[in-house]
Amino acid sequence: MSISGSIHVDLCISTTRNVKATVQNTRPSGFLNQLAQQSETPLRPLLASLYALCPIAHLVSFDAVNRRLNGITEDERRQEDQGLAEMAVTLEGIVETLRVFLTDGQKVLGLPPRADRLRPIGEARRALSQLTALLIKSRDGVLTGDALQEAKGHIQVAFDAINTIYPDALTGYKPGVLARTLKNQADAKDWARDAATDTSALLDVFFKLPEDFGLAHVDVLPVTSTRQGVTGLADTLYWRLKNEPGFDMAPVVNGAPHLTGALARRASHPALAIEGAIRPVDLVLARLIDMDASLAEVNAWLENPQTHDMVFPLHTVMIDDLAPGAVALTQTARGLLTYTCSQKPSIGAEHPFKGVISPTEWQFSPGGAAQSAVNSALKSALREGLPPTEEALTSIVKMALFGLDACVPLTVSLREAGLLPN
C-alpha cells in the first residue's frame, strides 16, 4: 500500500461547452509529523510500507536527516558505504521509470503490457526489496562489511535483470548510448520515429501532439550542488514546513510553484534545450534521457564504486535555531524529496517536528505544472473538435499528466457548471 489519497482532477463544463480543470492533491498534510507523534511502531519500517513505489528513497532520506542531527555528514557516510545509498536510490528510480514506460506507456499506445517485459522488472523489484530489508535492519541506514557486499549483490541482480530487456524495449542501445547520441530535439524526434522500440513509439506519440497541447507555464527548480545553494533551499523549506500548515502539499519557492525531477537534473542536455512553456514530450524525453544516463552511471559504479561520482545527489544541512534541526534533500526519479527533523521539541511542543515533501507535491502543487498542463491540453483538444464526454476528457487529462507521473492514483470527474464537486 501507499499513503492514502490521490490526484483528483475536477472538470467543470460550462453552458458553452468549455471545460475548466482544477487539480487537487488529496493526500493528508502533516502526515509524517502526525505519525511520529502518535505511532508506537518504529517509523523506518512504516515508511517503507507507506511509500511503496519508492521505499529506498524515503528510507535513505529519513536516515540521512537523523544522522545529520547526530553530527554525521553524508561525506562521512560515503566513506563507509562507498555511495551505495545514492546508487540504491538511483536504481530504484530507474526501475520505477521502466515500470511506468512499459505499463502506462503501453496503454497510451493502445497496447497491453507485455509479460516478457514485465518479468525482469519484477525480478529487479524483488532484488531492491531485499536491499530495502537490509537498510531497515541496519542501525542508522549505513551498510558496511558483509551487509554492504550483500547490498551490492542485490544492485547487481537488479541491474542485470533490467539489462536483459533494455536495448529491445527502451533505446535500441546499451545504457548511456542514447543520452550521449542525442544532440538536439531533432535527433530525438528522428530516433522516436525510426528506432522501433516500445519507448521510441511512445515518445513519437508525444512528439505528434499539437504544439499547444499540455503546456506547463512553470519554472524548473534548478539542481544545485553548491553549499550556498543547497543551504539556502534547505533553510527555506525547513522553516516553511515547520511553521506553515499545508506547505508540504503546496510547496513554492520565491512565491511560485516549480517543477522538479528529470527535466531539472538534465537541464543542460542539448536535447532538452527548452524555450518557453514545458510540453508533455519534454517531460517524457527528460525521463528517458535521465533513465538512460543514470543506468550507465550505476554500471560504472558497480565496476568501480571507489572512484565514482554520485548521479543523484543527496545533501544534508543543519539548521540552527532554538531547537536545532536538519534537512535532507534527495534527487529521485520523480523529483526532489525533502525530509526535515528538529533535534528537540520547540517551545510548547511535546515532540520534535518531522516533515516531508514528496516529489509529487512539487509537480501537483496548486497552480503549478499539472494545473497549467491540463487546462492547456483541454483547450487544445476541444478546439480540435474533441467531444466533451467524460471518457474523452479523461483520456486527455491522462496524456497531459503522463510525464509528471504522480506516485498516487489519478482520478477524474466531470460536472456541469453550477453543481458542486463530488
mmCIF file with all atom_site columns, C-alpha atoms in Angstrom, residues 45-139:
data_model
loop_
_atom_site.group_PDB
_atom_site.id
_atom_site.type_symbol
_atom_site.label_atom_id
_atom_site.label_alt_id
_atom_site.label_comp_id
_atom_site.label_asym_id
_atom_site.label_entity_id
_atom_site.label_seq_id
_atom_site.pdbx_PDB_ins_code
_atom_site.Cartn_x
_atom_site.Cartn_y
_atom_site.Cartn_z
_atom_site.occupancy
_atom_site.B_iso_or_equiv
_atom_site.pdbx_formal_charge
_atom_site.auth_seq_id
_atom_site.auth_comp_id
_atom_site.auth_asym_id
_atom_site.auth_atom_id
_atom_site.pdbx_PDB_model_num
ATOM 1  C CA . PRO A 1 45  ? 9.599  0.062   8.532   1.00 0.00 ? 45  PRO A CA 1
ATOM 2  C CA . LEU A 1 46  ? 6.406  2.105   8.236   1.00 0.00 ? 46  LEU A CA 1
ATOM 3  C CA . LEU A 1 47  ? 7.971  4.444   5.692   1.00 0.00 ? 47  LEU A CA 1
ATOM 4  C CA . ALA A 1 48  ? 8.986  1.502   3.513   1.00 0.00 ? 48  ALA A CA 1
ATOM 5  C CA . SER A 1 49  ? 5.390  0.234   3.543   1.00 0.00 ? 49  SER A CA 1
ATOM 6  C CA . LEU A 1 50  ? 3.631  3.554   3.112   1.00 0.00 ? 50  LEU A CA 1
ATOM 7  C CA . TYR A 1 51  ? 5.841  4.822   0.277   1.00 0.00 ? 51  TYR A CA 1
ATOM 8  C CA . ALA A 1 52  ? 5.710  1.503   -1.551  1.00 0.00 ? 52  ALA A CA 1
ATOM 9  C CA . LEU A 1 53  ? 6.759  2.791   -5.000  1.00 0.00 ? 53  LEU A CA 1
ATOM 10 C CA . CYS A 1 54  ? 9.987  4.341   -3.710  1.00 0.00 ? 54  CYS A CA 1
ATOM 11 C CA . PRO A 1 55  ? 10.749 2.974   -0.221  1.00 0.00 ? 55  PRO A CA 1
ATOM 12 C CA . ILE A 1 56  ? 14.528 3.213   -0.608  1.00 0.00 ? 56  ILE A CA 1
ATOM 13 C CA . ALA A 1 57  ? 14.452 6.934   -1.405  1.00 0.00 ? 57  ALA A CA 1
ATOM 14 C CA . HIS A 1 58  ? 12.359 7.634   1.694   1.00 0.00 ? 58  HIS A CA 1
ATOM 15 C CA . LEU A 1 59  ? 14.426 5.402   3.972   1.00 0.00 ? 59  LEU A CA 1
ATOM 16 C CA . VAL A 1 60  ? 17.702 6.880   2.736   1.00 0.00 ? 60  VAL A CA 1
ATOM 17 C CA . SER A 1 61  ? 16.435 10.443  3.202   1.00 0.00 ? 61  SER A CA 1
ATOM 18 C CA . PHE A 1 62  ? 14.925 9.766   6.629   1.00 0.00 ? 62  PHE A CA 1
ATOM 19 C CA . ASP A 1 63  ? 18.141 8.131   7.811   1.00 0.00 ? 63  ASP A CA 1
ATOM 20 C CA . ALA A 1 64  ? 20.275 10.926  6.379   1.00 0.00 ? 64  ALA A CA 1
ATOM 21 C CA . VAL A 1 65  ? 18.433 13.651  8.248   1.00 0.00 ? 65  VAL A CA 1
ATOM 22 C CA . ASN A 1 66  ? 18.684 11.736  11.527  1.00 0.00 ? 66  ASN A CA 1
ATOM 23 C CA . ARG A 1 67  ? 22.392 11.042  11.001  1.00 0.00 ? 67  ARG A CA 1
ATOM 24 C CA . ARG A 1 68  ? 22.978 14.745  10.465  1.00 0.00 ? 68  ARG A CA 1
ATOM 25 C CA . LEU A 1 69  ? 21.264 15.506  13.767  1.00 0.00 ? 69  LEU A CA 1
ATOM 26 C CA . ASN A 1 70  ? 23.838 13.158  15.327  1.00 0.00 ? 70  ASN A CA 1
ATOM 27 C CA . GLY A 1 71  ? 26.696 15.012  13.679  1.00 0.00 ? 71  GLY A CA 1
ATOM 28 C CA . ILE A 1 72  ? 27.356 12.618  10.774  1.00 0.00 ? 72  ILE A CA 1
ATOM 29 C CA . THR A 1 73  ? 27.607 14.171  7.304   1.00 0.00 ? 73  THR A CA 1
ATOM 30 C CA . GLU A 1 74  ? 26.881 12.402  4.040   1.00 0.00 ? 74  GLU A CA 1
ATOM 31 C CA . ASP A 1 75  ? 30.534 12.695  3.021   1.00 0.00 ? 75  ASP A CA 1
ATOM 32 C CA . GLU A 1 76  ? 31.395 10.685  6.128   1.00 0.00 ? 76  GLU A CA 1
ATOM 33 C CA . ARG A 1 77  ? 28.688 8.145   5.332   1.00 0.00 ? 77  ARG A CA 1
ATOM 34 C CA . ARG A 1 78  ? 30.017 7.736   1.775   1.00 0.00 ? 78  ARG A CA 1
ATOM 35 C CA . GLN A 1 79  ? 33.390 6.779   3.197   1.00 0.00 ? 79  GLN A CA 1
ATOM 36 C CA . GLU A 1 80  ? 31.634 3.836   4.845   1.00 0.00 ? 80  GLU A CA 1
ATOM 37 C CA . ASP A 1 81  ? 29.196 2.641   2.154   1.00 0.00 ? 81  ASP A CA 1
ATOM 38 C CA . GLN A 1 82  ? 31.030 3.835   -0.990  1.00 0.00 ? 82  GLN A CA 1
ATOM 39 C CA . GLY A 1 83  ? 27.951 5.768   -2.131  1.00 0.00 ? 83  GLY A CA 1
ATOM 40 C CA . LEU A 1 84  ? 25.639 2.765   -2.027  1.00 0.00 ? 84  LEU A CA 1
ATOM 41 C CA . ALA A 1 85  ? 22.751 4.884   -0.717  1.00 0.00 ? 85  ALA A CA 1
ATOM 42 C CA . GLU A 1 86  ? 22.796 7.103   -3.806  1.00 0.00 ? 86  GLU A CA 1
ATOM 43 C CA . MET A 1 87  ? 23.094 4.155   -6.159  1.00 0.00 ? 87  MET A CA 1
ATOM 44 C CA . ALA A 1 88  ? 20.192 2.390   -4.458  1.00 0.00 ? 88  ALA A CA 1
ATOM 45 C CA . VAL A 1 89  ? 18.011 5.489   -4.864  1.00 0.00 ? 89  VAL A CA 1
ATOM 46 C CA . THR A 1 90  ? 19.140 5.825   -8.479  1.00 0.00 ? 90  THR A CA 1
ATOM 47 C CA . LEU A 1 91  ? 18.393 2.227   -9.421  1.00 0.00 ? 91  LEU A CA 1
ATOM 48 C CA . GLU A 1 92  ? 15.037 2.284   -7.641  1.00 0.00 ? 92  GLU A CA 1
ATOM 49 C CA . GLY A 1 93  ? 14.116 5.308   -9.749  1.00 0.00 ? 93  GLY A CA 1
ATOM 50 C CA . ILE A 1 94  ? 15.257 3.616   -12.958 1.00 0.00 ? 94  ILE A CA 1
ATOM 51 C CA . VAL A 1 95  ? 13.126 0.556   -12.240 1.00 0.00 ? 95  VAL A CA 1
ATOM 52 C CA . GLU A 1 96  ? 10.101 2.726   -11.468 1.00 0.00 ? 96  GLU A CA 1
ATOM 53 C CA . THR A 1 97  ? 10.544 4.726   -14.679 1.00 0.00 ? 97  THR A CA 1
ATOM 54 C CA . LEU A 1 98  ? 10.802 1.463   -16.607 1.00 0.00 ? 98  LEU A CA 1
ATOM 55 C CA . ARG A 1 99  ? 7.607  0.220   -14.993 1.00 0.00 ? 99  ARG A CA 1
ATOM 56 C CA . VAL A 1 100 ? 5.744  3.393   -15.971 1.00 0.00 ? 100 VAL A CA 1
ATOM 57 C CA . PHE A 1 101 ? 7.007  3.304   -19.567 1.00 0.00 ? 101 PHE A CA 1
ATOM 58 C CA . LEU A 1 102 ? 6.216  -0.388  -20.053 1.00 0.00 ? 102 LEU A CA 1
ATOM 59 C CA . THR A 1 103 ? 2.783  -0.397  -18.359 1.00 0.00 ? 103 THR A CA 1
ATOM 60 C CA . ASP A 1 104 ? 1.141  3.041   -18.551 1.00 0.00 ? 104 ASP A CA 1
ATOM 61 C CA . GLY A 1 105 ? 3.146  3.812   -21.682 1.00 0.00 ? 105 GLY A CA 1
ATOM 62 C CA . GLN A 1 106 ? 1.750  0.741   -23.408 1.00 0.00 ? 106 GLN A CA 1
ATOM 63 C CA . LYS A 1 107 ? -1.770 1.911   -22.536 1.00 0.00 ? 107 LYS A CA 1
ATOM 64 C CA . VAL A 1 108 ? -1.038 5.225   -24.272 1.00 0.00 ? 108 VAL A CA 1
ATOM 65 C CA . LEU A 1 109 ? -0.150 3.178   -27.361 1.00 0.00 ? 109 LEU A CA 1
ATOM 66 C CA . GLY A 1 110 ? -3.365 1.180   -27.031 1.00 0.00 ? 110 GLY A CA 1
ATOM 67 C CA . LEU A 1 111 ? -1.431 -1.999  -26.271 1.00 0.00 ? 111 LEU A CA 1
ATOM 68 C CA . PRO A 1 112 ? -1.436 -4.373  -23.297 1.00 0.00 ? 112 PRO A CA 1
ATOM 69 C CA . PRO A 1 113 ? 1.746  -4.600  -21.227 1.00 0.00 ? 113 PRO A CA 1
ATOM 70 C CA . ARG A 1 114 ? 3.984  -7.462  -22.376 1.00 0.00 ? 114 ARG A CA 1
ATOM 71 C CA . ALA A 1 115 ? 4.686  -10.187 -19.833 1.00 0.00 ? 115 ALA A CA 1
ATOM 72 C CA . ASP A 1 116 ? 8.202  -10.755 -21.182 1.00 0.00 ? 116 ASP A CA 1
ATOM 73 C CA . ARG A 1 117 ? 8.971  -7.083  -20.497 1.00 0.00 ? 117 ARG A CA 1
ATOM 74 C CA . LEU A 1 118 ? 7.433  -7.031  -17.029 1.00 0.00 ? 118 LEU A CA 1
ATOM 75 C CA . ARG A 1 119 ? 9.084  -10.207 -15.730 1.00 0.00 ? 119 ARG A CA 1
ATOM 76 C CA . PRO A 1 120 ? 12.602 -8.680  -15.498 1.00 0.00 ? 120 PRO A CA 1
ATOM 77 C CA . ILE A 1 121 ? 11.131 -5.602  -13.827 1.00 0.00 ? 121 ILE A CA 1
ATOM 78 C CA . GLY A 1 122 ? 9.593  -7.903  -11.224 1.00 0.00 ? 122 GLY A CA 1
ATOM 79 C CA . GLU A 1 123 ? 12.993 -9.554  -10.712 1.00 0.00 ? 123 GLU A CA 1
ATOM 80 C CA . ALA A 1 124 ? 14.636 -6.154  -10.265 1.00 0.00 ? 124 ALA A CA 1
ATOM 81 C CA . ARG A 1 125 ? 11.988 -5.037  -7.793  1.00 0.00 ? 125 ARG A CA 1
ATOM 82 C CA . ARG A 1 126 ? 12.459 -8.231  -5.806  1.00 0.00 ? 126 ARG A CA 1
ATOM 83 C CA . ALA A 1 127 ? 16.201 -7.552  -5.537  1.00 0.00 ? 127 ALA A CA 1
ATOM 84 C CA . LEU A 1 128 ? 15.507 -3.985  -4.440  1.00 0.00 ? 128 LEU A CA 1
ATOM 85 C CA . SER A 1 129 ? 13.024 -5.181  -1.818  1.00 0.00 ? 129 SER A CA 1
ATOM 86 C CA . GLN A 1 130 ? 15.779 -7.370  -0.376  1.00 0.00 ? 130 GLN A CA 1
ATOM 87 C CA . LEU A 1 131 ? 18.041 -4.311  -0.319  1.00 0.00 ? 131 LEU A CA 1
ATOM 88 C CA . THR A 1 132 ? 15.273 -2.372  1.434   1.00 0.00 ? 132 THR A CA 1
ATOM 89 C CA . ALA A 1 133 ? 15.102 -5.067  4.105   1.00 0.00 ? 133 ALA A CA 1
ATOM 90 C CA . LEU A 1 134 ? 18.863 -4.721  4.660   1.00 0.00 ? 134 LEU A CA 1
ATOM 91 C CA . LEU A 1 135 ? 18.509 -0.964  5.101   1.00 0.00 ? 135 LEU A CA 1
ATOM 92 C CA . ILE A 1 136 ? 15.672 -1.404  7.586   1.00 0.00 ? 136 ILE A CA 1
ATOM 93 C CA . LYS A 1 137 ? 17.701 -3.880  9.648   1.00 0.00 ? 137 LYS A CA 1
ATOM 94 C CA . SER A 1 138 ? 20.727 -1.568  9.755   1.00 0.00 ? 138 SER A CA 1
ATOM 95 C CA . ARG A 1 139 ? 21.104 0.662   12.780  1.00 0.00 ? 139 ARG A CA 1
#
